[in-house]
Amino acid sequence: MSNFGNKVQFNVYQTMTSPDLERFPVVYEDWEKQARDVLEDGAYYYVAGGAGGEKQ
């Protein structure tokens, strides 16, 4: 699942008529690593496991 966040981000920008490339300089994997570094195990695995990610 490497670069999944980058693919999602690209799809968002692709639908914009004139995207500002500095608007959301986000790489999902960077956020995930930072979350792992600062969150306790329970909180990290709750989110990493997809809590709240079900489709409506």
Tab-separated table of N, CA, C and O in Angstrom:
chain	number	residue	atom	x	y	z
A	1	MET	N	0.832	-1.186	0.000
A	1	MET	CA	0.000	0.000	0.000
A	1	MET	C	0.876	1.250	0.000
A	1	MET	O	0.460	2.301	0.417
A	2	SER	N	2.093	1.137	-0.457
A	2	SER	CA	2.961	2.301	-0.474
A	2	SER	C	2.450	3.350	-1.456
A	2	SER	O	1.904	3.019	-2.506
A	3	ASN	N	2.591	4.584	-1.073
A	3	ASN	CA	2.188	5.732	-1.880
A	3	ASN	C	0.683	5.841	-2.090
A	3	ASN	O	0.229	6.560	-2.962
A	4	PHE	N	-0.108	5.135	-1.294
A	4	PHE	CA	-1.559	5.239	-1.396
A	4	PHE	C	-2.009	6.685	-1.187
A	4	PHE	O	-2.821	7.200	-1.939
A	5	GLY	N	-1.443	7.337	-0.174
A	5	GLY	CA	-1.792	8.730	0.099
A	5	GLY	C	-1.467	9.651	-1.062
A	5	GLY	O	-2.220	10.563	-1.379
A	6	ASN	N	-0.342	9.403	-1.698
A	6	ASN	CA	0.039	10.218	-2.851
A	6	ASN	C	-0.956	10.061	-3.990
A	6	ASN	O	-1.286	11.023	-4.683
A	7	LYS	N	-1.448	8.840	-4.199
A	7	LYS	CA	-2.418	8.597	-5.267
A	7	LYS	C	-3.738	9.316	-4.974
A	7	LYS	O	-4.341	9.910	-5.867
A	8	VAL	N	-4.166	9.275	-3.722
A	8	VAL	CA	-5.396	9.976	-3.333
A	8	VAL	C	-5.213	11.467	-3.532
A	8	VAL	O	-6.069	12.146	-4.103
A	9	GLN	N	-4.083	11.996	-3.068
A	9	GLN	CA	-3.806	13.420	-3.207
A	9	GLN	C	-3.786	13.822	-4.687
A	9	GLN	O	-4.362	14.847	-5.074
A	10	PHE	N	-3.166	13.026	-5.536
A	10	PHE	CA	-3.119	13.324	-6.963
A	10	PHE	C	-4.524	13.363	-7.554
A	10	PHE	O	-4.845	14.241	-8.356
A	11	ASN	N	-5.368	12.404	-7.164
A	11	ASN	CA	-6.737	12.383	-7.671
A	11	ASN	C	-7.508	13.637	-7.271
A	11	ASN	O	-8.304	14.147	-8.046
A	12	VAL	N	-7.266	14.148	-6.082
A	12	VAL	CA	-7.924	15.387	-5.639
A	12	VAL	C	-7.465	16.555	-6.505
A	12	VAL	O	-8.271	17.317	-7.032
A	13	TYR	N	-6.159	16.705	-6.665
A	13	TYR	CA	-5.630	17.807	-7.458
A	13	TYR	C	-6.024	17.702	-8.933
A	13	TYR	O	-6.214	18.697	-9.606
A	14	GLN	N	-6.132	16.477	-9.431
A	14	GLN	CA	-6.453	16.260	-10.830
A	14	GLN	C	-7.837	16.816	-11.181
A	14	GLN	O	-8.064	17.243	-12.305
A	15	THR	N	-8.741	16.842	-10.214
A	15	THR	CA	-10.100	17.315	-10.475
A	15	THR	C	-10.225	18.830	-10.332
A	15	THR	O	-11.267	19.387	-10.668
A	16	MET	N	-9.178	19.490	-9.855
A	16	MET	CA	-9.219	20.943	-9.687
A	16	MET	C	-8.819	21.619	-11.000
A	16	MET	O	-7.943	21.140	-11.708
A	17	THR	N	-9.453	22.768	-11.303
A	17	THR	CA	-9.138	23.453	-12.556
A	17	THR	C	-7.787	24.157	-12.512
A	17	THR	O	-7.087	24.221	-13.505
A	18	SER	N	-7.418	24.701	-11.369
A	18	SER	CA	-6.132	25.384	-11.235
A	18	SER	C	-5.587	25.147	-9.824
A	18	SER	O	-5.638	26.033	-8.974
A	19	PRO	N	-5.043	23.979	-9.576
A	19	PRO	CA	-4.607	23.646	-8.208
A	19	PRO	C	-3.385	24.437	-7.764
A	19	PRO	O	-2.492	24.718	-8.560
A	20	ASP	N	-3.378	24.812	-6.520
A	20	ASP	CA	-2.221	25.429	-5.900
A	20	ASP	C	-1.403	24.294	-5.287
A	20	ASP	O	-1.826	23.682	-4.307
A	21	LEU	N	-0.276	23.984	-5.859
A	21	LEU	CA	0.507	22.833	-5.430
A	21	LEU	C	1.028	22.946	-4.005
A	21	LEU	O	1.428	21.960	-3.400
A	22	GLU	N	1.030	24.141	-3.443
A	22	GLU	CA	1.489	24.328	-2.072
A	22	GLU	C	0.332	24.298	-1.072
A	22	GLU	O	0.528	24.444	0.116
A	23	ARG	N	-0.888	24.119	-1.560
A	23	ARG	CA	-2.072	24.177	-0.708
A	23	ARG	C	-2.052	23.113	0.379
A	23	ARG	O	-2.243	23.399	1.547
A	24	PHE	N	-1.878	21.881	-0.007
A	24	PHE	CA	-1.830	20.783	0.945
A	24	PHE	C	-0.609	19.916	0.655
A	24	PHE	O	-0.724	18.868	0.044
A	25	PRO	N	0.558	20.342	1.094
A	25	PRO	CA	1.750	19.530	0.836
A	25	PRO	C	1.780	18.334	1.787
A	25	PRO	O	2.496	18.315	2.772
A	26	VAL	N	0.948	17.335	1.501
A	26	VAL	CA	0.764	16.212	2.408
A	26	VAL	C	1.189	14.913	1.746
A	26	VAL	O	0.822	14.634	0.613
A	27	VAL	N	1.957	14.150	2.467
A	27	VAL	CA	2.279	12.795	2.058
A	27	VAL	C	1.773	11.905	3.184
A	27	VAL	O	2.234	11.989	4.323
A	28	TYR	N	0.793	11.069	2.871
A	28	TYR	CA	0.127	10.233	3.867
A	28	TYR	C	1.129	9.451	4.709
A	28	TYR	O	1.015	9.378	5.928
A	29	GLU	N	2.127	8.868	4.080
A	29	GLU	CA	3.094	8.043	4.797
A	29	GLU	C	3.867	8.850	5.833
A	29	GLU	O	4.217	8.326	6.895
A	30	ASP	N	4.136	10.130	5.555
A	30	ASP	CA	4.818	10.980	6.535
A	30	ASP	C	3.943	11.203	7.757
A	30	ASP	O	4.415	11.182	8.897
A	31	TRP	N	2.658	11.433	7.529
A	31	TRP	CA	1.724	11.631	8.647
A	31	TRP	C	1.609	10.351	9.471
A	31	TRP	O	1.548	10.386	10.688
A	32	GLU	N	1.551	9.227	8.778
A	32	GLU	CA	1.431	7.951	9.481
A	32	GLU	C	2.646	7.710	10.367
A	32	GLU	O	2.514	7.292	11.525
A	33	LYS	N	3.840	7.979	9.853
A	33	LYS	CA	5.061	7.790	10.656
A	33	LYS	C	5.064	8.721	11.858
A	33	LYS	O	5.389	8.312	12.974
A	34	GLN	N	4.683	9.972	11.642
A	34	GLN	CA	4.659	10.915	12.759
A	34	GLN	C	3.636	10.483	13.810
A	34	GLN	O	3.898	10.559	15.006
A	35	ALA	N	2.478	10.020	13.358
A	35	ALA	CA	1.456	9.545	14.291
A	35	ALA	C	1.995	8.376	15.102
A	35	ALA	O	1.788	8.298	16.323
A	36	ARG	N	2.703	7.460	14.449
A	36	ARG	CA	3.263	6.309	15.157
A	36	ARG	C	4.261	6.757	16.203
A	36	ARG	O	4.370	6.173	17.283
A	37	ASP	N	5.008	7.812	15.910
A	37	ASP	CA	6.023	8.310	16.837
A	37	ASP	C	5.419	8.980	18.067
A	37	ASP	O	6.014	8.943	19.141
A	38	VAL	N	4.249	9.608	17.927
A	38	VAL	CA	3.719	10.407	19.043
A	38	VAL	C	2.514	9.798	19.760
A	38	VAL	O	2.252	10.157	20.900
A	39	LEU	N	1.796	8.894	19.116
A	39	LEU	CA	0.606	8.321	19.747
A	39	LEU	C	0.937	7.053	20.521
A	39	LEU	O	1.839	6.303	20.161
A	40	GLU	N	0.166	6.826	21.565
A	40	GLU	CA	0.277	5.561	22.283
A	40	GLU	C	-0.282	4.455	21.388
A	40	GLU	O	-1.053	4.717	20.467
A	41	ASP	N	0.095	3.216	21.681
A	41	ASP	CA	-0.316	2.091	20.835
A	41	ASP	C	-1.821	2.030	20.607
A	41	ASP	O	-2.271	1.869	19.479
A	42	GLY	N	-2.601	2.151	21.661
A	42	GLY	CA	-4.048	2.026	21.531
A	42	GLY	C	-4.639	3.036	20.565
A	42	GLY	O	-5.427	2.686	19.683
A	43	ALA	N	-4.246	4.281	20.715
A	43	ALA	CA	-4.769	5.348	19.849
A	43	ALA	C	-4.295	5.164	18.407
A	43	ALA	O	-5.072	5.304	17.462
A	44	TYR	N	-3.031	4.825	18.252
A	44	TYR	CA	-2.494	4.653	16.899
A	44	TYR	C	-3.210	3.527	16.161
A	44	TYR	O	-3.669	3.697	15.036
A	45	TYR	N	-3.301	2.373	16.795
A	45	TYR	CA	-3.901	1.223	16.118
A	45	TYR	C	-5.401	1.388	15.904
A	45	TYR	O	-5.961	0.839	14.961
A	46	TYR	N	-6.050	2.170	16.758
A	46	TYR	CA	-7.467	2.468	16.566
A	46	TYR	C	-7.669	3.207	15.245
A	46	TYR	O	-8.510	2.853	14.425
A	47	VAL	N	-6.857	4.234	15.023
A	47	VAL	CA	-6.962	5.016	13.785
A	47	VAL	C	-6.401	4.248	12.603
A	47	VAL	O	-7.016	4.187	11.533
A	48	ALA	N	-5.240	3.626	12.773
A	48	ALA	CA	-4.611	2.891	11.670
A	48	ALA	C	-5.480	1.721	11.210
A	48	ALA	O	-5.430	1.332	10.044
A	49	GLY	N	-6.294	1.208	12.104
A	49	GLY	CA	-7.167	0.098	11.768
A	49	GLY	C	-8.402	0.521	10.987
A	49	GLY	O	-9.231	-0.297	10.618
A	50	GLY	N	-8.551	1.818	10.754
A	50	GLY	CA	-9.649	2.301	9.938
A	50	GLY	C	-10.866	2.728	10.718
A	50	GLY	O	-11.960	2.833	10.159
A	51	ALA	N	-10.730	2.984	12.003
A	51	ALA	CA	-11.869	3.420	12.805
A	51	ALA	C	-12.492	4.672	12.193
A	51	ALA	O	-11.810	5.621	11.856
A	52	GLY	N	-13.794	4.631	12.011
A	52	GLY	CA	-14.495	5.776	11.440
A	52	GLY	C	-14.411	5.843	9.940
A	52	GLY	O	-14.906	6.788	9.335
A	53	GLY	N	-13.801	4.875	9.303
A	53	GLY	CA	-13.617	4.928	7.863
A	53	GLY	C	-14.690	4.235	7.048
A	53	GLY	O	-14.581	4.131	5.844
A	54	GLU	N	-15.731	3.768	7.727
A	54	GLU	CA	-16.751	3.052	6.971
A	54	GLU	C	-17.537	4.027	6.079
A	54	GLU	O	-17.671	5.192	6.360
A	55	LYS	N	-18.009	3.501	4.983
A	55	LYS	CA	-18.766	4.331	4.037
A	55	LYS	C	-20.181	4.537	4.543
A	55	LYS	O	-20.773	3.655	5.124
A	56	GLN	N	-20.680	5.690	4.270
A	56	GLN	CA	-22.055	6.034	4.681
A	56	GLN	C	-23.042	5.630	3.651
A	56	GLN	O	-22.858	5.683	2.511
